[in-house]
Coordinates of N, CA and C in Angstrom, one line a residue:
T1 N -67.7 55.5 -134.1 CA -68.9 54.8 -132.8 C -68.3 55.3 -131.5
K2 N -69.1 54.8 -130.8 CA -69.3 55.3 -129.2 C -67.7 55.6 -128.9
S3 N -66.6 55.6 -128.9 CA -65.5 55.5 -128.6 C -64.6 56.7 -129.1
G4 N -65.1 57.0 -130.9 CA -64.8 58.3 -131.7 C -63.8 57.9 -132.6
G5 N -64.5 56.1 -133.2 CA -63.8 55.7 -134.4 C -64.3 55.8 -135.1
V6 N -64.0 56.1 -136.6 CA -64.4 56.7 -138.2 C -63.9 55.7 -138.7
R7 N -64.5 55.4 -140.1 CA -64.1 54.1 -141.3 C -64.8 54.7 -142.4
R8 N -64.1 54.8 -143.6 CA -65.1 54.6 -144.3 C -65.2 53.4 -145.4
N9 N -66.3 53.0 -146.7 CA -66.2 51.8 -147.1 C -66.5 52.5 -148.6
L10 N -66.8 51.3 -149.4 CA -67.1 51.7 -150.5 C -68.3 51.1 -150.2
L11 N -69.7 51.4 -151.0 CA -71.0 50.8 -150.9 C -71.2 49.5 -151.7
T12 N -69.7 48.8 -152.4 CA -70.2 48.0 -153.1 C -69.7 46.7 -152.1
D13 N -68.9 47.3 -150.8 CA -67.9 46.5 -150.3 C -69.2 45.1 -149.6
F14 N -71.2 46.0 -149.7 CA -71.8 45.3 -149.2 C -72.8 45.1 -150.6
L15 N -72.3 45.2 -151.4 CA -73.4 44.4 -152.3 C -74.6 43.5 -152.3
S16 N -73.5 42.3 -151.9 CA -74.3 41.5 -151.2 C -74.3 41.3 -148.8
V17 N -75.0 40.4 -149.1 CA -75.1 40.3 -147.5 C -75.9 39.7 -147.6
N18 N -75.2 38.5 -146.6 CA -76.3 36.9 -146.0 C -76.7 37.3 -144.7
R19 N -77.8 36.2 -144.8 CA -78.4 36.3 -143.3 C -78.1 36.5 -142.4
A20 N -76.5 36.1 -141.8 CA -76.4 36.0 -140.9 C -75.6 37.7 -140.7
G21 N -75.5 38.5 -142.0 CA -74.9 40.4 -141.9 C -74.0 39.5 -142.5
K22 N -73.2 40.8 -142.0 CA -72.0 41.3 -142.7 C -71.0 42.5 -141.9
I23 N -69.8 41.8 -141.3 CA -69.4 42.9 -140.4 C -68.8 43.9 -141.1
A24 N -69.0 44.6 -140.4 CA -68.4 46.5 -141.4 C -67.4 47.2 -140.7
M25 N -67.2 46.4 -139.4 CA -65.8 47.1 -138.3 C -65.9 46.8 -137.7
K26 N -64.4 46.4 -137.2 CA -64.7 45.6 -135.6 C -64.2 46.4 -135.2
L27 N -65.2 46.8 -133.4 CA -65.1 47.5 -132.9 C -63.8 47.1 -131.4
E28 N -63.5 47.9 -130.6 CA -62.4 48.2 -129.9 C -62.9 46.6 -129.1
D29 N -63.9 47.2 -128.4 CA -63.9 46.0 -127.1 C -65.6 46.0 -127.2
D30 N -66.0 45.1 -126.0 CA -67.6 44.8 -125.8 C -68.6 46.5 -125.4
S31 N -67.8 47.4 -124.9 CA -68.3 48.8 -124.8 C -69.1 49.4 -125.9
D32 N -67.8 49.3 -126.8 CA -68.0 50.4 -127.9 C -69.6 49.5 -129.0
A33 N -69.7 51.1 -129.3 CA -71.2 49.9 -130.5 C -71.0 51.3 -131.8
I34 N -71.5 50.5 -132.7 CA -71.2 52.0 -133.8 C -72.8 52.9 -133.8
V35 N -72.7 54.0 -133.6 CA -73.4 55.4 -133.7 C -74.0 55.7 -134.6
D36 N -73.8 55.8 -135.8 CA -74.1 56.0 -136.8 C -73.5 55.7 -138.2
V37 N -74.5 55.5 -139.7 CA -73.8 55.3 -141.0 C -74.4 55.5 -141.6
Q38 N -73.7 56.8 -142.6 CA -74.5 57.3 -143.4 C -73.8 57.3 -145.0
I39 N -74.2 57.6 -146.5 CA -73.5 57.6 -147.3 C -72.9 59.1 -147.6
C40 N -71.7 58.9 -148.3 CA -70.9 60.5 -148.1 C -70.4 60.6 -149.8
T41 N -70.0 61.9 -150.0 CA -68.8 61.8 -151.1 C -67.8 62.4 -150.6
P42 N -66.7 62.6 -151.6 CA -65.6 63.4 -151.2 C -65.3 64.5 -151.0
E43 N -66.7 65.4 -151.6 CA -66.7 66.9 -151.0 C -67.7 66.9 -150.0
D44 N -67.7 65.6 -149.5 CA -68.4 66.3 -147.8 C -67.7 66.4 -147.2
D45 N -68.3 67.3 -145.9 CA -67.6 67.3 -144.4 C -68.5 66.7 -143.1
V46 N -67.9 66.0 -142.4 CA -68.4 65.0 -141.6 C -68.4 66.0 -140.3
L47 N -69.8 66.1 -139.4 CA -69.6 66.7 -138.5 C -69.9 65.4 -136.9
L48 N -69.4 65.0 -135.7 CA -69.7 64.2 -134.9 C -69.7 64.6 -133.2
T49 N -70.7 64.4 -132.7 CA -70.5 65.6 -131.8 C -70.7 64.0 -130.7
T50 N -70.8 65.0 -129.2 CA -70.3 64.2 -128.2 C -71.4 64.3 -126.8
A51 N -71.3 63.5 -126.3 CA -72.3 63.0 -125.1 C -72.1 65.0 -124.2
L52 N -71.5 65.1 -124.2 CA -70.7 66.6 -122.7 C -70.4 67.5 -123.9
G53 N -70.5 67.6 -125.1 CA -70.9 68.9 -125.6 C -70.2 69.4 -126.3
Q54 N -69.0 68.6 -126.9 CA -67.7 68.8 -128.0 C -68.6 67.9 -129.2
C55 N -68.0 69.4 -130.3 CA -68.2 68.5 -131.6 C -67.2 69.0 -132.7
I56 N -66.8 68.0 -133.5 CA -65.7 68.0 -134.9 C -66.5 68.4 -135.9
R57 N -65.8 68.8 -136.6 CA -66.4 69.1 -138.0 C -65.1 68.7 -139.1
F58 N -64.9 67.8 -139.4 CA -63.3 67.8 -140.8 C -64.2 66.8 -142.3
P59 N -63.1 67.2 -143.6 CA -63.8 66.6 -144.6 C -63.8 65.3 -144.7
V60 N -64.4 64.4 -145.7 CA -64.5 63.2 -145.6 C -63.1 62.7 -146.1
E61 N -62.9 63.5 -146.8 CA -61.4 62.8 -147.4 C -60.1 62.7 -146.5
Q62 N -60.8 63.2 -145.2 CA -59.6 62.6 -144.2 C -59.0 61.3 -143.8
V63 N -60.4 60.5 -143.8 CA -60.9 59.6 -143.8 C -60.8 59.1 -145.1
R64 N -59.5 57.7 -144.9 CA -59.2 57.3 -146.1 C -60.3 55.7 -146.8
V65 N -59.9 55.4 -147.8 CA -61.4 54.1 -147.8 C -60.7 53.0 -147.5
F66 N -60.9 52.3 -147.0 CA -60.4 50.8 -146.3 C -60.9 49.9 -147.0
T67 N -60.1 48.8 -147.9 CA -60.3 48.4 -148.1 C -61.1 46.7 -147.6
G68 N -60.9 46.1 -146.2 CA -60.9 45.4 -145.7 C -62.1 45.6 -144.7
R69 N -63.0 44.6 -143.9 CA -63.8 45.0 -143.4 C -63.8 44.6 -141.6
T70 N -62.4 44.1 -142.0 CA -62.4 43.9 -140.4 C -61.2 44.9 -139.3
S71 N -61.0 46.1 -140.0 CA -60.2 46.9 -138.9 C -61.1 47.9 -138.2
T72 N -60.2 48.5 -137.3 CA -61.1 49.4 -136.2 C -61.2 50.7 -136.9
G73 N -60.7 51.2 -137.9 CA -60.5 52.7 -138.5 C -59.8 53.8 -137.8
V74 N -60.1 55.0 -138.3 CA -59.0 55.9 -137.0 C -59.8 56.4 -136.4
R75 N -59.1 57.4 -135.8 CA -59.5 58.1 -134.6 C -60.5 59.2 -134.9
G76 N -61.7 59.6 -135.4 CA -62.5 61.3 -135.5 C -62.8 61.9 -134.9
I77 N -63.0 61.6 -133.2 CA -62.5 62.6 -132.5 C -62.2 62.2 -131.3
K78 N -61.4 62.9 -130.6 CA -60.6 62.6 -129.1 C -62.0 63.1 -128.1
L79 N -61.1 62.2 -127.4 CA -63.0 61.7 -126.2 C -62.1 62.4 -124.9
R80 N -62.4 62.6 -124.3 CA -62.2 63.1 -122.9 C -63.0 61.7 -121.9
K81 N -61.9 61.7 -120.5 CA -62.3 60.9 -119.9 C -64.1 61.0 -119.5
G82 N -65.1 60.2 -119.5 CA -66.1 59.6 -119.4 C -67.2 60.4 -120.8
D83 N -66.7 60.7 -121.3 CA -67.1 61.6 -122.5 C -67.3 60.3 -124.1
E84 N -68.5 59.9 -125.4 CA -68.5 59.5 -125.9 C -69.3 60.1 -127.4
V85 N -69.3 59.3 -128.7 CA -69.5 59.8 -129.1 C -71.6 59.7 -129.1
V86 N -72.6 60.6 -129.9 CA -73.7 59.9 -129.9 C -74.7 61.0 -130.7
G87 N -73.3 61.6 -132.2 CA -74.4 61.8 -133.1 C -73.1 62.2 -134.3
M88 N -74.0 61.9 -135.7 CA -73.1 62.2 -136.6 C -73.8 62.2 -137.8
E89 N -73.2 63.4 -138.7 CA -74.1 64.1 -139.6 C -72.6 64.6 -140.6
V90 N -73.2 63.8 -142.1 CA -72.7 64.1 -143.2 C -73.4 65.6 -143.5
L91 N -72.3 66.4 -143.9 CA -73.6 67.9 -143.8 C -73.9 68.1 -145.3
E92 N -74.8 68.9 -145.6 CA -75.2 69.4 -146.4 C -74.1 71.0 -146.7
K93 N -74.2 71.8 -147.1 CA -73.6 73.0 -148.1 C -74.5 74.3 -147.2
E94 N -75.3 73.8 -147.1 CA -76.0 75.1 -146.6 C -76.9 74.5 -145.8
G95 N -77.5 75.3 -144.0 CA -79.1 74.6 -143.1 C -78.4 75.1 -142.1
A96 N -78.8 73.9 -141.2 CA -78.8 74.7 -139.8 C -78.4 72.6 -139.0
I97 N -78.1 73.1 -137.9 CA -78.1 71.5 -137.0 C -78.5 71.7 -136.1
L98 N -79.5 70.8 -135.3 CA -80.1 70.9 -134.2 C -79.6 69.9 -133.5
T99 N -79.3 70.4 -132.3 CA -79.0 69.8 -131.0 C -79.6 69.6 -130.0
A100 N -80.1 68.4 -129.6 CA -80.9 68.2 -128.1 C -80.0 67.4 -127.6
A101 N -80.6 68.4 -126.2 CA -80.2 67.9 -125.2 C -80.9 67.1 -123.7
E102 N -80.9 66.2 -122.9 CA -81.1 65.3 -122.3 C -83.1 65.9 -121.7
K103 N -82.7 67.3 -121.0 CA -83.6 67.6 -121.0 C -84.7 68.6 -121.6
G104 N -84.5 68.4 -122.1 CA -85.4 69.1 -124.4 C -85.1 70.2 -124.4
L105 N -84.0 71.3 -123.9 CA -83.4 72.0 -124.6 C -82.6 71.9 -125.9
G106 N -82.8 72.8 -126.5 CA -82.1 72.5 -128.3 C -81.7 73.6 -128.5
K107 N -80.6 73.4 -129.7 CA -80.3 74.6 -130.0 C -79.7 74.1 -131.5
R108 N -79.9 75.6 -132.5 CA -80.1 75.7 -133.7 C -78.8 75.9 -134.1
T109 N -78.0 76.2 -134.7 CA -76.8 76.3 -135.5 C -76.5 76.6 -136.6
D110 N -76.4 77.0 -137.4 CA -76.1 77.7 -138.7 C -74.4 76.6 -139.3
I111 N -74.2 76.1 -139.9 CA -73.4 74.7 -140.3 C -71.9 75.2 -140.5
A112 N -71.9 76.5 -141.3 CA -71.4 77.5 -141.4 C -70.6 78.1 -139.9
E113 N -71.1 78.2 -139.1 CA -70.3 78.1 -138.0 C -69.5 77.1 -136.8
Y114 N -69.7 76.2 -137.7 CA -68.6 74.9 -137.5 C -67.3 75.0 -138.4
R115 N -66.4 75.2 -137.7 CA -65.3 75.5 -138.8 C -64.9 74.3 -139.1
V116 N -63.9 73.9 -139.5 CA -63.3 72.7 -140.7 C -61.9 72.6 -139.5
Q117 N -62.1 71.3 -140.1 CA -60.7 70.9 -138.5 C -60.1 69.7 -139.1
G118 N -58.7 69.3 -138.4 CA -58.6 68.2 -139.3 C -59.2 67.0 -138.0
R119 N -59.2 65.8 -138.7 CA -60.5 65.0 -137.4 C -59.1 64.2 -136.6
G120 N -59.2 63.8 -135.4 CA -58.5 63.3 -134.2 C -58.7 64.1 -133.4
G121 N -59.1 65.6 -133.4 CA -59.2 66.4 -132.3 C -60.0 66.4 -131.3
L122 N -59.8 67.3 -130.8 CA -61.2 67.4 -129.4 C -62.6 68.1 -130.0
G123 N -61.9 69.0 -131.3 CA -63.2 69.7 -131.5 C -63.2 71.2 -130.7
V124 N -64.9 71.2 -130.9 CA -65.3 72.8 -130.7 C -66.6 72.2 -129.2
I125 N -66.3 73.3 -128.2 CA -68.0 73.4 -127.4 C -68.9 73.6 -128.6
N126 N -70.0 72.6 -128.7 CA -71.4 72.4 -129.6 C -72.4 72.9 -128.6
L127 N -72.0 72.9 -127.1 CA -73.0 72.9 -126.6 C -73.0 72.5 -124.9
K128 N -72.5 73.7 -124.2 CA -72.1 73.8 -122.4 C -73.7 72.6 -121.7
V129 N -73.2 71.8 -121.4 CA -73.4 70.9 -120.3 C -73.6 71.4 -118.9
T130 N -75.2 71.6 -118.5 CA -75.2 72.3 -117.5 C -76.3 71.4 -116.8
A131 N -76.5 72.1 -115.5 CA -77.8 71.4 -115.2 C -79.1 71.6 -115.7
R132 N -79.0 72.9 -116.2 CA -80.3 73.2 -117.6 C -80.4 72.2 -118.4
T133 N -79.3 71.6 -119.1 CA -79.7 71.3 -120.4 C -79.4 69.6 -119.9
G134 N -79.1 68.9 -118.8 CA -79.3 67.2 -118.3 C -78.0 67.3 -117.6
R135 N -77.7 65.9 -117.2 CA -77.4 65.9 -115.6 C -75.3 66.0 -116.8
E136 N -75.6 65.3 -117.8 CA -74.2 65.2 -118.9 C -74.3 64.9 -120.1
D137 N -75.4 64.9 -120.9 CA -76.4 64.0 -121.8 C -76.6 65.5 -123.3
I138 N -75.7 65.4 -124.1 CA -76.1 65.5 -125.5 C -77.3 64.2 -126.1
T139 N -78.1 64.2 -126.3 CA -78.8 63.2 -126.6 C -78.8 62.8 -128.2
G140 N -78.3 64.2 -129.4 CA -78.2 63.6 -131.1 C -78.2 65.2 -131.6
I141 N -78.3 65.1 -133.0 CA -77.8 66.5 -133.6 C -78.8 66.0 -135.1
F142 N -79.2 66.6 -135.3 CA -80.2 66.6 -136.7 C -79.1 67.6 -137.7
D143 N -79.1 67.3 -138.9 CA -78.8 67.6 -140.1 C -80.0 68.3 -140.6
T144 N -79.5 69.8 -141.5 CA -80.9 70.3 -142.1 C -82.0 70.8 -142.1
I145 N -82.4 71.7 -140.6 CA -83.6 72.0 -140.3 C -83.7 73.2 -140.9
D146 N -85.0 73.2 -141.4 CA -85.4 74.6 -142.3 C -86.5 74.7 -141.6
E147 N -86.9 76.6 -141.8 CA -87.3 77.0 -141.2 C -89.1 77.1 -141.0
D148 N -89.6 76.0 -142.2 CA -91.1 76.2 -142.3 C -91.4 74.8 -142.0
G149 N -90.4 73.7 -141.6 CA -91.3 72.4 -141.2 C -91.2 72.3 -139.6
N150 N -91.8 70.9 -139.2 CA -91.2 70.6 -137.9 C -90.2 70.0 -137.3
L151 N -90.7 69.8 -135.9 CA -89.3 69.1 -135.7 C -90.9 68.0 -134.8
V152 N -89.8 66.4 -134.6 CA -90.9 65.6 -133.5 C -89.7 65.3 -133.3
L153 N -89.5 65.0 -131.6 CA -89.0 64.8 -130.7 C -89.7 63.2 -130.0
I154 N -89.2 62.6 -129.9 CA -89.6 61.7 -129.5 C -89.1 61.0 -127.8
T155 N -90.5 61.6 -126.9 CA -89.9 61.4 -125.7 C -90.2 60.5 -124.8
A156 N -89.9 60.2 -123.5 CA -90.7 58.6 -123.0 C -92.0 59.0 -122.5
K157 N -92.7 60.9 -122.4 CA -94.0 60.9 -122.3 C -94.7 60.6 -123.8
G158 N -94.1 60.5 -125.1 CA -94.9 60.6 -126.3 C -94.0 61.4 -127.2
P159 N -94.6 61.4 -128.4 CA -94.0 62.8 -129.2 C -94.4 64.2 -129.3
V160 N -93.4 64.6 -129.4 CA -93.7 66.4 -129.2 C -93.4 66.8 -130.4
R161 N -94.1 68.1 -130.8 CA -94.2 68.5 -132.2 C -94.0 69.9 -131.7
V162 N -92.7 70.6 -132.5 CA -92.4 71.9 -132.4 C -92.0 72.4 -133.5
P163 N -92.7 73.4 -133.9 CA -92.4 74.4 -135.1 C -90.7 74.6 -135.2
A164 N -89.8 74.4 -136.5 CA -88.5 74.2 -136.2 C -88.0 76.3 -136.3
A165 N -89.4 76.9 -136.4 CA -89.0 78.4 -136.0 C -89.1 78.7 -134.8
D166 N -89.3 78.1 -133.7 CA -89.3 77.9 -132.6 C -88.0 77.8 -131.7
V167 N -87.0 77.1 -132.6 CA -86.1 76.8 -132.2 C -84.9 77.9 -132.6
Y168 N -84.1 78.5 -132.1 CA -83.4 79.8 -132.0 C -82.0 79.3 -132.3
F169 N -81.5 79.8 -133.2 CA -79.9 80.5 -133.8 C -79.3 80.8 -132.4

């Protein structure tokens, strides 16, 4: 969630969903929201990234499987005042992460450079937020960027295609 909460459910909890939907987790308050939902295995690691440039990598196994769907989950990352989670990725064993900032600055980082930590901490600096990157805003992260592909980023003025090789490590 935006407030740093994480939760793990079995896929079987969502086999039958009625027209009105199904509650996946309880949110702390009206300002909180779910940022992302992804499928993972017990062997995976999760990377959470915040708007103020922090990130944390921890094993999925550190989040227990919840049986009901009405709890708030557990803390994935501790947030500083004014910060919020903007992205989550289930990491593959190899590859790179692209971090995109508000003013179009992008940074590609090898997954191996993100050290595994215990969940619930402040994490490490992923991208320093400055006037060059944007007022105070990392807009998202994207997993497994390869050298041969292209990135398509959507801006207010339309899509921009960039060769992945042009975003440096």
